C-alpha positions as a Python dict, from the first residue, in 0.01 Angstrom:
ca = {
    (1, 'X'): (0, 0, 0),
    (2, 'X'): (-262, -69, 249),
    (3, 'X'): (-535, -128, -14),
    (4, 'X'): (-784, -411, -6),
    (5, 'X'): (-856, -623, -307),
    (6, 'X'): (-1155, -842, -355),
    (7, 'X'): (-1172, -1204, -481),
    (8, 'X'): (-1047, -1276, -828),
    (9, 'X'): (-1145, -1524, -1076),
    (10, 'X'): (-785, -1630, -1118),
    (11, 'X'): (-522, -1471, -906),
    (12, 'X'): (-230, -1402, -1144),
    (13, 'X'): (-85, -1158, -894),
    (14, 'X'): (-97, -853, -1135),
    (15, 'X'): (-266, -529, -1059),
    (16, 'X'): (-447, -367, -1342),
    (17, 'X'): (-318, -18, -1425),
    (18, 'X'): (-559, 229, -1569),
    (19, 'X'): (-499, 307, -1940),
    (20, 'X'): (-756, 588, -1954),
    (21, 'X'): (-527, 863, -1838),
    (22, 'X'): (-302, 1040, -2103),
    (23, 'X'): (26, 859, -2151),
    (24, 'X'): (338, 1044, -2037),
    (25, 'X'): (683, 921, -2113),
    (26, 'X'): (761, 783, -1765),
    (27, 'X'): (405, 630, -1723),
    (28, 'X'): (412, 468, -2073),
    (29, 'X'): (768, 334, -2020),
    (30, 'X'): (665, 195, -1678),
    (31, 'X'): (356, 19, -1822),
    (32, 'X'): (562, -153, -2087),
    (33, 'X'): (815, -269, -1834),
    (34, 'X'): (540, -408, -1619),
    (35, 'X'): (383, -575, -1926),
    (36, 'X'): (714, -744, -2008),
    (37, 'X'): (752, -860, -1653),
    (38, 'X'): (400, -999, -1666),
    (39, 'X'): (464, -1196, -1981),
    (40, 'X'): (782, -1353, -1839),
    (41, 'X'): (588, -1463, -1525),
    (42, 'X'): (297, -1596, -1720),
    (43, 'X'): (58, -1327, -1614),
    (44, 'X'): (-218, -1174, -1844),
    (45, 'X'): (-191, -828, -2011),
    (46, 'X'): (-461, -623, -2171),
    (47, 'X'): (-393, -390, -2466),
    (48, 'X'): (-596, -67, -2513),
    (49, 'X'): (-848, -194, -2259),
    (50, 'X'): (-990, -443, -2499),
    (51, 'X'): (-751, -721, -2608),
    (52, 'X'): (-685, -946, -2304),
    (53, 'X'): (-397, -1189, -2363),
    (54, 'X'): (-234, -1474, -2172),
    (55, 'X'): (113, -1574, -2293),
    (56, 'X'): (83, -1938, -2418),
    (57, 'X'): (441, -2037, -2323),
    (58, 'X'): (445, -1910, -1966),
    (59, 'X'): (77, -1879, -1868),
    (60, 'X'): (-41, -2084, -1583),
    (61, 'X'): (-356, -2141, -1393),
    (62, 'X'): (-640, -2407, -1344),
    (63, 'X'): (-915, -2460, -1589),
    (64, 'X'): (-813, -2175, -1819),
    (65, 'X'): (-951, -2188, -2171),
    (66, 'X'): (-1001, -1956, -2465),
    (67, 'X'): (-1175, -1995, -2804),
    (68, 'X'): (-915, -1806, -2994),
    (69, 'X'): (-537, -1759, -3020),
    (70, 'X'): (-309, -1488, -3164),
    (71, 'X'): (-4, -1624, -3323),
    (72, 'X'): (277, -1486, -3546),
    (73, 'X'): (255, -1489, -3920),
    (74, 'X'): (563, -1713, -3937),
    (75, 'X'): (392, -1970, -3703),
    (76, 'X'): (68, -1946, -3907),
    (77, 'X'): (263, -2044, -4214),
    (78, 'X'): (406, -2350, -4038),
    (79, 'X'): (52, -2446, -3935),
    (80, 'X'): (-45, -2430, -4305),
    (81, 'X'): (-249, -2112, -4253),
    (82, 'X'): (-46, -1899, -4507),
    (83, 'X'): (-338, -1877, -4749),
    (84, 'X'): (-551, -1744, -4467),
    (85, 'X'): (-331, -1448, -4374),
    (86, 'X'): (-420, -1102, -4481),
    (87, 'X'): (-282, -1043, -4829),
    (88, 'X'): (-233, -664, -4764),
    (89, 'X'): (-16, -720, -4460),
    (90, 'X'): (138, -1070, -4470),
    (91, 'X'): (359, -1020, -4167),
    (92, 'X'): (62, -926, -3949),
    (93, 'X'): (-21, -1161, -3660),
    (94, 'X'): (-300, -1414, -3720),
    (95, 'X'): (-610, -1465, -3509),
    (96, 'X'): (-711, -1839, -3511),
    (97, 'X'): (-1003, -2045, -3380),
    (98, 'X'): (-1023, -2428, -3342),
    (99, 'X'): (-1316, -2662, -3326),
    (100, 'X'): (-1265, -2695, -2953),
    (101, 'X'): (-1152, -2433, -2700),
    (102, 'X'): (-780, -2410, -2640),
    (103, 'X'): (-660, -2501, -2289),
    (104, 'X'): (-298, -2431, -2168),
    (105, 'X'): (-158, -2761, -2308),
    (106, 'X'): (-313, -2731, -2654),
    (107, 'X'): (-222, -2357, -2665),
    (108, 'X'): (145, -2448, -2596),
    (109, 'X'): (137, -2713, -2855),
    (110, 'X'): (30, -2451, -3109),
    (111, 'X'): (273, -2195, -2991),
    (112, 'X'): (602, -2396, -2955),
    (113, 'X'): (768, -2544, -3266),
    (114, 'X'): (974, -2766, -3034),
    (115, 'X'): (652, -2965, -2949),
    (116, 'X'): (550, -3033, -3308),
    (117, 'X'): (676, -3380, -3295),
    (118, 'X'): (507, -3464, -2970),
    (119, 'X'): (182, -3314, -3092),
    (120, 'X'): (178, -3378, -3468),
    (121, 'X'): (-197, -3362, -3500),
    (122, 'X'): (-321, -2998, -3446),
    (123, 'X'): (-622, -2816, -3584),
    (124, 'X'): (-798, -2769, -3807),
    (125, 'X'): (-778, -2394, -3750),
    (126, 'X'): (-964, -2115, -3907),
    (127, 'X'): (-827, -1761, -3926),
    (128, 'X'): (-1049, -1481, -3828),
    (129, 'X'): (-1052, -1110, -3910),
    (130, 'X'): (-820, -913, -3686),
    (131, 'X'): (-1010, -595, -3573),
    (132, 'X'): (-716, -425, -3406),
    (133, 'X'): (-400, -506, -3604),
    (134, 'X'): (-192, -238, -3413),
    (135, 'X'): (-275, -391, -3074),
    (136, 'X'): (-189, -741, -3214),
    (137, 'X'): (140, -609, -3357),
    (138, 'X'): (219, -455, -3021),
    (139, 'X'): (158, -804, -2851),
    (140, 'X'): (417, -962, -3086),
    (141, 'X'): (675, -697, -3012),
    (142, 'X'): (616, -728, -2645),
    (143, 'X'): (659, -1103, -2667),
    (144, 'X'): (988, -1049, -2850),
    (145, 'X'): (1114, -796, -2595),
    (146, 'X'): (1011, -1033, -2309),
    (147, 'X'): (1179, -1330, -2472),
    (148, 'X'): (861, -1546, -2482),
    (149, 'X'): (705, -1726, -2776),
    (150, 'X'): (483, -1485, -2983),
    (151, 'X'): (162, -1668, -2915),
    (152, 'X'): (-133, -1579, -2688),
    (153, 'X'): (-466, -1707, -2559),
    (154, 'X'): (-715, -1439, -2643),
    (155, 'X'): (-974, -1334, -2387),
    (156, 'X'): (-903, -1639, -2167),
    (157, 'X'): (-1142, -1752, -1899),
    (158, 'X'): (-1095, -1695, -1624),
    (159, 'X'): (-854, -1409, -1680),
    (160, 'X'): (-819, -1234, -1342),
    (161, 'X'): (-651, -897, -1338),
    (162, 'X'): (-425, -808, -1618),
    (163, 'X'): (-152, -550, -1669),
    (164, 'X'): (-273, -272, -1888),
    (165, 'X'): (-62, -141, -2168),
    (166, 'X'): (-133, 105, -2459),
    (167, 'X'): (1, 114, -2809),
    (168, 'X'): (168, 448, -2768),
    (169, 'X'): (352, 329, -2464),
    (170, 'X'): (609, 151, -2659),
    (171, 'X'): (752, 461, -2818),
    (172, 'X'): (828, 596, -2462),
    (173, 'X'): (996, 267, -2361),
    (174, 'X'): (1219, 277, -2669),
    (175, 'X'): (1327, 639, -2614),
    (176, 'X'): (1703, 633, -2660),
    (177, 'X'): (1738, 931, -2426),
    (178, 'X'): (1660, 683, -2143),
    (179, 'X'): (1997, 500, -2200),
    (180, 'X'): (2268, 540, -1943),
    (181, 'X'): (2629, 442, -1942),
    (182, 'X'): (2676, 194, -1665),
    (183, 'X'): (3046, 137, -1695),
    (184, 'X'): (3347, 191, -1920),
    (185, 'X'): (3696, 53, -1918),
    (186, 'X'): (4004, -2, -2138),
    (187, 'X'): (3993, -347, -2302),
    (188, 'X'): (4273, -456, -2519),
    (189, 'X'): (4142, -721, -2759),
    (190, 'X'): (4319, -952, -3011),
    (191, 'X'): (4237, -742, -3310),
    (192, 'X'): (4362, -417, -3148),
    (193, 'X'): (4509, -327, -2806),
    (194, 'X'): (4372, 25, -2823),
    (195, 'X'): (4023, -53, -2737),
    (196, 'X'): (3765, 62, -2475),
    (197, 'X'): (3442, -118, -2374),
    (198, 'X'): (3137, 87, -2278),
    (199, 'X'): (2840, -89, -2118),
    (200, 'X'): (2506, 85, -2119),
    (201, 'X'): (2146, 0, -2039),
    (202, 'X'): (1798, 145, -2039),
    (203, 'X'): (1633, 224, -1708),
    (204, 'X'): (1357, -20, -1798),
    (205, 'X'): (1574, -304, -1923),
    (206, 'X'): (1833, -479, -1702),
    (207, 'X'): (2027, -629, -1992),
    (208, 'X'): (2360, -465, -2041),
    (209, 'X'): (2457, -387, -2407),
    (210, 'X'): (2814, -287, -2496),
    (211, 'X'): (3002, -79, -2734),
    (212, 'X'): (3366, -162, -2808),
    (213, 'X'): (3548, 139, -2931),
    (214, 'X'): (3846, 61, -3145),
    (215, 'X'): (4109, 336, -3188),
    (216, 'X'): (4091, 700, -3083),
    (217, 'X'): (3752, 870, -3106),
    (218, 'X'): (3752, 1153, -3352),
    (219, 'X'): (3452, 1373, -3408),
    (220, 'X'): (3578, 1489, -3742),
    (221, 'X'): (3600, 1132, -3889),
    (222, 'X'): (3303, 900, -3919),
    (223, 'X'): (3368, 564, -3750),
    (224, 'X'): (3344, 230, -3904),
    (225, 'X'): (3033, 76, -3727),
    (226, 'X'): (2893, -275, -3687),
    (227, 'X'): (2575, -358, -3514),
    (228, 'X'): (2604, -719, -3387),
    (229, 'X'): (2329, -919, -3215),
    (230, 'X'): (2452, -1162, -2945),
    (231, 'X'): (2488, -1514, -3074),
    (232, 'X'): (2622, -1761, -2812),
    (233, 'X'): (2652, -2050, -3054),
    (234, 'X'): (2825, -1861, -3320),
    (235, 'X'): (3037, -1606, -3134),
    (236, 'X'): (3152, -1839, -2858),
    (237, 'X'): (3099, -2199, -2959),
    (238, 'X'): (3202, -2171, -3318),
    (239, 'X'): (2864, -2303, -3463),
    (240, 'X'): (2874, -2398, -3828),
    (241, 'X'): (2497, -2323, -3860),
    (242, 'X'): (2571, -1950, -3886),
    (243, 'X'): (2857, -1715, -3980),
    (244, 'X'): (2808, -1477, -3676),
    (245, 'X'): (3145, -1555, -3531),
    (246, 'X'): (3342, -1499, -3852),
    (247, 'X'): (3139, -1176, -3916),
    (248, 'X'): (3234, -1059, -3574),
    (249, 'X'): (3604, -1134, -3614),
    (250, 'X'): (3606, -977, -3958),
    (251, 'X'): (3440, -661, -3832),
    (252, 'X'): (3700, -621, -3553),
    (253, 'X'): (3984, -674, -3794),
    (254, 'X'): (3841, -405, -4027),
    (255, 'X'): (3812, -164, -3744),
    (256, 'X'): (4168, -239, -3631),
    (257, 'X'): (4286, -161, -3991),
    (258, 'X'): (4081, 153, -3982),
    (259, 'X'): (4234, 260, -3643),
    (260, 'X'): (4585, 185, -3784),
    (261, 'X'): (4528, 445, -4064),
    (262, 'X'): (4411, 716, -3814),
    (263, 'X'): (4044, 624, -3810),
    (264, 'X'): (3829, 436, -3545),
    (265, 'X'): (3546, 199, -3520),
    (266, 'X'): (3258, 106, -3296),
    (267, 'X'): (3114, -245, -3249),
    (268, 'X'): (2773, -231, -3099),
    (269, 'X'): (2718, -572, -2930),
    (270, 'X'): (2343, -607, -2848),
    (271, 'X'): (2214, -858, -2595),
    (272, 'X'): (1951, -983, -2834),
    (273, 'X'): (2016, -1350, -2862),
    (274, 'X'): (1862, -1485, -3181),
    (275, 'X'): (1785, -1114, -3276),
    (276, 'X'): (1554, -1089, -2985),
    (277, 'X'): (1386, -1432, -2969),
    (278, 'X'): (1617, -1579, -2709),
    (279, 'X'): (1846, -1882, -2713),
    (280, 'X'): (1596, -2153, -2648),
    (281, 'X'): (1361, -2026, -2926),
    (282, 'X'): (1646, -1994, -3162),
}
């Protein structure tokens, strides 16, 4: 508040936060939350003060280019780069370089499988050695949490100010002690009328996850538990491309039977469409 900032090469609207100070739980969690917000808005992030990244899917600006991109191992395999992945860690992200620098349009063509038919001719690409694998893995995880494609322009020019985040910050953001119960209520369901829904969230994540408790909670008896990732197409629309809906129904029926015999069950319904990649990407 009240501070003056000089001209920027590219005004992405993101203030850089120092990553030099020791990370505390609240500071680290806050940096991750800001980094996720930056990715969703198309702003750059910088990991460990060295790896500057602009999300290929949401990034914007005029005249932005980069000589390299960071993509997921799965996308690298699709682009016929499977033989250039590191054999020791095949799931590691892949750093690629093309004959010409990437701009935003070509970066999106590389990143988005939905554009493969529109841009069938891509490459050739060459994979380069990844100096900081942990930072690259963090970038992939941040993309998943933000719901954007796991692809980045590396050290883009001009980059402007970037949101800083450190590798150790993620463990603070994922601290389960930061979960709070937002609401709970009786919710009779078709499988069992004796049910209660409990909604909870993290202080850094506005998505509400829910637990459906079937039967009477009993600390002396272990519950029957199912962890279920949200699936709009399978759970609601009855998609025949997956069995998420039938699995959900079967789990509730099994919990109802458990409750009828004096036990209880818990369905953890996680707001992780497509196991975290989002509905559109799925």
